[in-house]
Amino acid sequence: MGNIWRVFVRDLKRLGRVPLAWVIIGGALITPSLYAWFNISAFWDPFDNTKNLSIAVVNLDEGASTSLTGDVNVGDQLVAQLKDNDDLGWHFLSEAEAMDSIKSGESYAAFVVPATFSQDLLSLTSGDFTQPKLEYYVNEKLNGVAPEITDTGATTVQTQMTDAFTEQVADAVATAIQSGGSAIEQDLLDTEASFVADLERAMQVVGEARAQLGVLQTDLTAAGEGLRVDVSTLGTIDVALADTQVTLGDAQNLTDRAQADLLRLAGEGSTGHVIGSAEVAEAAAAALAGIGQVSAATSSLSAAVDAQRSLLAGAEGLLGGFDQQLAQTVTALVSLDNGLATLESDLSVAVTDLRSLGGAALWQGLESLTSLNAEQIGQFMSTPVEVEQHTIFPTATYGSQMAALFINLSLWIGAFVLVVILRLNVDREDIPNLTERQGYLGRWLLFAMIAVAQAITLSIGNLIIGVQHVNAFVFTLTPILIGLSYLSIIYALSVTFGYIGKGLVVILVIMQIPGASGIYPIQLMPEFFQSLYPWFPFTYGIDAMREVISGFAGLAYWRYIGMLLLFVAVAFFIGLVLRPHVANLTRLFTQEVADTELFTAESGAPAGAGYRLGHVLRALANRASYQRRLAKRALPFARSYKRVRTAIIAVGGAGILVIAALAIIYPDHKTEFVGSWILWLVAVFAALVVLEYIRYSLRLSTEVGDMPDKELHRQLQQLEADR
């Protein structure tokens, strides 16, 4: 730890001895921040200035008319509405002027309303529909974003035309409904009055019928009572006749006994006892036409009584049946009266309901229909739904929304500027026992100090500009954390891989702009970028700044910072652990590009010659055996080196052509082919690097085999010290 701090303090002293060096450091502080400040200010609210985009409007509409809508000219209505619209710079020109304007670049787009536009729209009401067409011209050469804005203008025009037409038709329909509703309402009123009069007459008839039924019911009841009296009288007569019949029977019996006695008496007198004279005989005989007449009269009367009783029995039965029929009739009349009473009540309810229909909801709805405001209906139909927007985590300006991207770009650029203008290699002056790892961490501290100053400068400037933030302290702290993360990544790649590492840093920033959801949602990007999205540090740096700018959502902020710390851990693994194992690769590139005398000689090249400890030990142990083994590898490689290099270049070039041809044949998969093209180039470059690395390693091994023993011992001491 002591040597790490010594390197950091020594670097500060070196900067302090050269005041002009601080001018360069100051430039490194300000220049990346300027990128963010200018872009945020430029993007602050560009959509407030869309009224400066010139758009030509040509109205050729001749209008149309139908019985339903009356006279309609949607083109005129559009012009009237656009004159009150400040969203874009509308200019109303003739067709020739509009075409010249858009071709010359004075206007970004032009809309032409054809002469038959209203007529085509109204064809919807005739059943012979003709699709109306609005002509739209756009000059895409002028600007890449302007066509997108003018396309929005096209949608606005289309919407306003549709609204105007819908409002016109809805107004006409509402008027027709209002007129028809009034006629319907009057018809209903007349029908109501007629129904009420008919029902009242029916109620009167039912009332009169019920009154007549009451009289009839009373008469039938009285008749029934009279019949019951007559039946009772007939019963009394029948009893009297029965008594008379009994009396006649007794008289018949007496006459029969008297006649028998007279006959017996007459017989006795004629047989031997002539007591009386002829007068007695004559008297006896006379007493017998008399008794006989009495007997005959009695028999006749008895028969007459029987006949009368039979007649009485039939009359009584007839009167009894008639009485039952009267009773049933009375019962039926009572039931009928009850039914008529119910009918009378229902008729009364019906009359009441009809009279109260004017206050019912249905009637009120009809009255509302007849009192419709046609203008309001038309406006409602043109815009039937209003969207009530509820913004979550509101961000006031577009500049604040874009600030997350520009802040991250500035921090990445700032860290990259540092590895370009400052040396990466650490010398051992005044620190003789300094190791590679100590030197790496000591120089990182200097870079980190400047990176923190860059982040603070950037944050203060953004606060002055007015970038939205939840908390000023966190708004300043977060860029510091992000800047240190990016510095760790860029520093590790640059120190470990030299020129290759710096190239990777540039490639990363190029790919992260579209692939980290900085401008557009990642869902809008091709699948190639969507698959890389989770692996970019920008993804989490941008999201962390969005949390600070617009508001925190749960623990999301800490999740993003945690992911950045994982990238930092990987970066330190590359710089501290992986670096010694790829040192010769970095040394190779540094030496090779230095031979061109066009590149800077220092670009992360590690100290030392790059000899391997194992090779030095084997050469010291048995030089002849070492050289024989080396020759078996070096000579075949030397003979095949050019052929292999040529083959790699040829195969690489052929692969590039094949991928390019496939991209032309299958344009729908161009993004996948671009990704494949990049991977193929990486593979070709990797093959060439491996080939050159083998050649370089064999050269170093050969140098070790040719060294004198004294030099081998010196290299052995140096390598052991570096460990």
mmCIF file with all atom_site columns, N, CA, C and O in Angstrom, residues 208-224:
data_model
loop_
_atom_site.group_PDB
_atom_site.id
_atom_site.type_symbol
_atom_site.label_atom_id
_atom_site.label_alt_id
_atom_site.label_comp_id
_atom_site.label_asym_id
_atom_site.label_entity_id
_atom_site.label_seq_id
_atom_site.pdbx_PDB_ins_code
_atom_site.Cartn_x
_atom_site.Cartn_y
_atom_site.Cartn_z
_atom_site.occupancy
_atom_site.B_iso_or_equiv
_atom_site.pdbx_formal_charge
_atom_site.auth_seq_id
_atom_site.auth_comp_id
_atom_site.auth_asym_id
_atom_site.auth_atom_id
_atom_site.pdbx_PDB_model_num
ATOM 1  N N  . GLU A 1 208 ? -121.279 0.860   -16.119 1.00 0.00 ? 208 GLU A N  1
ATOM 2  C CA . GLU A 1 208 ? -122.704 0.649   -16.366 1.00 0.00 ? 208 GLU A CA 1
ATOM 3  C C  . GLU A 1 208 ? -123.052 -0.836  -16.326 1.00 0.00 ? 208 GLU A C  1
ATOM 4  O O  . GLU A 1 208 ? -124.099 -1.227  -15.784 1.00 0.00 ? 208 GLU A O  1
ATOM 5  N N  . ALA A 1 209 ? -122.236 -1.670  -16.885 1.00 0.00 ? 209 ALA A N  1
ATOM 6  C CA . ALA A 1 209 ? -122.489 -3.115  -16.862 1.00 0.00 ? 209 ALA A CA 1
ATOM 7  C C  . ALA A 1 209 ? -122.522 -3.629  -15.435 1.00 0.00 ? 209 ALA A C  1
ATOM 8  O O  . ALA A 1 209 ? -123.358 -4.469  -15.071 1.00 0.00 ? 209 ALA A O  1
ATOM 9  N N  . ARG A 1 210 ? -121.604 -3.144  -14.613 1.00 0.00 ? 210 ARG A N  1
ATOM 10 C CA . ARG A 1 210 ? -121.596 -3.585  -13.213 1.00 0.00 ? 210 ARG A CA 1
ATOM 11 C C  . ARG A 1 210 ? -122.880 -3.157  -12.509 1.00 0.00 ? 210 ARG A C  1
ATOM 12 O O  . ARG A 1 210 ? -123.419 -3.903  -11.683 1.00 0.00 ? 210 ARG A O  1
ATOM 13 N N  . ALA A 1 211 ? -123.392 -1.933  -12.811 1.00 0.00 ? 211 ALA A N  1
ATOM 14 C CA . ALA A 1 211 ? -124.650 -1.480  -12.193 1.00 0.00 ? 211 ALA A CA 1
ATOM 15 C C  . ALA A 1 211 ? -125.814 -2.382  -12.608 1.00 0.00 ? 211 ALA A C  1
ATOM 16 O O  . ALA A 1 211 ? -126.656 -2.781  -11.786 1.00 0.00 ? 211 ALA A O  1
ATOM 17 N N  . GLN A 1 212 ? -125.896 -2.707  -13.904 1.00 0.00 ? 212 GLN A N  1
ATOM 18 C CA . GLN A 1 212 ? -126.966 -3.597  -14.380 1.00 0.00 ? 212 GLN A CA 1
ATOM 19 C C  . GLN A 1 212 ? -126.841 -4.984  -13.764 1.00 0.00 ? 212 GLN A C  1
ATOM 20 O O  . GLN A 1 212 ? -127.840 -5.614  -13.405 1.00 0.00 ? 212 GLN A O  1
ATOM 21 N N  . LEU A 1 213 ? -125.612 -5.436  -13.635 1.00 0.00 ? 213 LEU A N  1
ATOM 22 C CA . LEU A 1 213 ? -125.410 -6.743  -12.983 1.00 0.00 ? 213 LEU A CA 1
ATOM 23 C C  . LEU A 1 213 ? -125.894 -6.706  -11.540 1.00 0.00 ? 213 LEU A C  1
ATOM 24 O O  . LEU A 1 213 ? -126.438 -7.684  -11.024 1.00 0.00 ? 213 LEU A O  1
ATOM 25 N N  . GLY A 1 214 ? -125.734 -5.567  -10.868 1.00 0.00 ? 214 GLY A N  1
ATOM 26 C CA . GLY A 1 214 ? -126.198 -5.460  -9.478  1.00 0.00 ? 214 GLY A CA 1
ATOM 27 C C  . GLY A 1 214 ? -127.716 -5.571  -9.393  1.00 0.00 ? 214 GLY A C  1
ATOM 28 O O  . GLY A 1 214 ? -128.258 -6.257  -8.521  1.00 0.00 ? 214 GLY A O  1
ATOM 29 N N  . VAL A 1 215 ? -128.402 -4.861  -10.339 1.00 0.00 ? 215 VAL A N  1
ATOM 30 C CA . VAL A 1 215 ? -129.885 -4.942  -10.347 1.00 0.00 ? 215 VAL A CA 1
ATOM 31 C C  . VAL A 1 215 ? -130.338 -6.363  -10.644 1.00 0.00 ? 215 VAL A C  1
ATOM 32 O O  . VAL A 1 215 ? -131.236 -6.916  -9.988  1.00 0.00 ? 215 VAL A O  1
ATOM 33 N N  . LEU A 1 216 ? -129.745 -6.986  -11.642 1.00 0.00 ? 216 LEU A N  1
ATOM 34 C CA . LEU A 1 216 ? -130.112 -8.353  -12.011 1.00 0.00 ? 216 LEU A CA 1
ATOM 35 C C  . LEU A 1 216 ? -129.855 -9.314  -10.863 1.00 0.00 ? 216 LEU A C  1
ATOM 36 O O  . LEU A 1 216 ? -130.663 -10.210 -10.582 1.00 0.00 ? 216 LEU A O  1
ATOM 37 N N  . GLN A 1 217 ? -128.732 -9.095  -10.178 1.00 0.00 ? 217 GLN A N  1
ATOM 38 C CA . GLN A 1 217 ? -128.409 -9.974  -9.046  1.00 0.00 ? 217 GLN A CA 1
ATOM 39 C C  . GLN A 1 217 ? -129.465 -9.834  -7.955  1.00 0.00 ? 217 GLN A C  1
ATOM 40 O O  . GLN A 1 217 ? -129.895 -10.819 -7.351  1.00 0.00 ? 217 GLN A O  1
ATOM 41 N N  . THR A 1 218 ? -129.950 -8.601  -7.709  1.00 0.00 ? 218 THR A N  1
ATOM 42 C CA . THR A 1 218 ? -130.997 -8.378  -6.692  1.00 0.00 ? 218 THR A CA 1
ATOM 43 C C  . THR A 1 218 ? -132.303 -9.058  -7.098  1.00 0.00 ? 218 THR A C  1
ATOM 44 O O  . THR A 1 218 ? -132.964 -9.719  -6.279  1.00 0.00 ? 218 THR A O  1
ATOM 45 N N  . ASP A 1 219 ? -132.691 -8.897  -8.402  1.00 0.00 ? 219 ASP A N  1
ATOM 46 C CA . ASP A 1 219 ? -133.938 -9.520  -8.878  1.00 0.00 ? 219 ASP A CA 1
ATOM 47 C C  . ASP A 1 219 ? -133.861 -11.032 -8.795  1.00 0.00 ? 219 ASP A C  1
ATOM 48 O O  . ASP A 1 219 ? -134.820 -11.703 -8.366  1.00 0.00 ? 219 ASP A O  1
ATOM 49 N N  . LEU A 1 220 ? -132.753 -11.567 -9.191  1.00 0.00 ? 220 LEU A N  1
ATOM 50 C CA . LEU A 1 220 ? -132.616 -13.032 -9.141  1.00 0.00 ? 220 LEU A CA 1
ATOM 51 C C  . LEU A 1 220 ? -132.640 -13.544 -7.710  1.00 0.00 ? 220 LEU A C  1
ATOM 52 O O  . LEU A 1 220 ? -133.192 -14.607 -7.413  1.00 0.00 ? 220 LEU A O  1
ATOM 53 N N  . THR A 1 221 ? -132.063 -12.761 -6.794  1.00 0.00 ? 221 THR A N  1
ATOM 54 C CA . THR A 1 221 ? -132.091 -13.168 -5.382  1.00 0.00 ? 221 THR A CA 1
ATOM 55 C C  . THR A 1 221 ? -133.529 -13.170 -4.857  1.00 0.00 ? 221 THR A C  1
ATOM 56 O O  . THR A 1 221 ? -133.956 -14.097 -4.157  1.00 0.00 ? 221 THR A O  1
ATOM 57 N N  . ALA A 1 222 ? -134.306 -12.094 -5.217  1.00 0.00 ? 222 ALA A N  1
ATOM 58 C CA . ALA A 1 222 ? -135.719 -12.030 -4.786  1.00 0.00 ? 222 ALA A CA 1
ATOM 59 C C  . ALA A 1 222 ? -136.537 -13.160 -5.407  1.00 0.00 ? 222 ALA A C  1
ATOM 60 O O  . ALA A 1 222 ? -137.380 -13.785 -4.750  1.00 0.00 ? 222 ALA A O  1
ATOM 61 N N  . ALA A 1 223 ? -136.281 -13.449 -6.705  1.00 0.00 ? 223 ALA A N  1
ATOM 62 C CA . ALA A 1 223 ? -137.001 -14.552 -7.366  1.00 0.00 ? 223 ALA A CA 1
ATOM 63 C C  . ALA A 1 223 ? -136.697 -15.871 -6.703  1.00 0.00 ? 223 ALA A C  1
ATOM 64 O O  . ALA A 1 223 ? -137.567 -16.726 -6.512  1.00 0.00 ? 223 ALA A O  1
ATOM 65 N N  . GLY A 1 224 ? -135.472 -16.023 -6.295  1.00 0.00 ? 224 GLY A N  1
ATOM 66 C CA . GLY A 1 224 ? -135.110 -17.273 -5.612  1.00 0.00 ? 224 GLY A CA 1
ATOM 67 C C  . GLY A 1 224 ? -135.842 -17.418 -4.307  1.00 0.00 ? 224 GLY A C  1
ATOM 68 O O  . GLY A 1 224 ? -136.290 -18.507 -3.949  1.00 0.00 ? 224 GLY A O  1
#
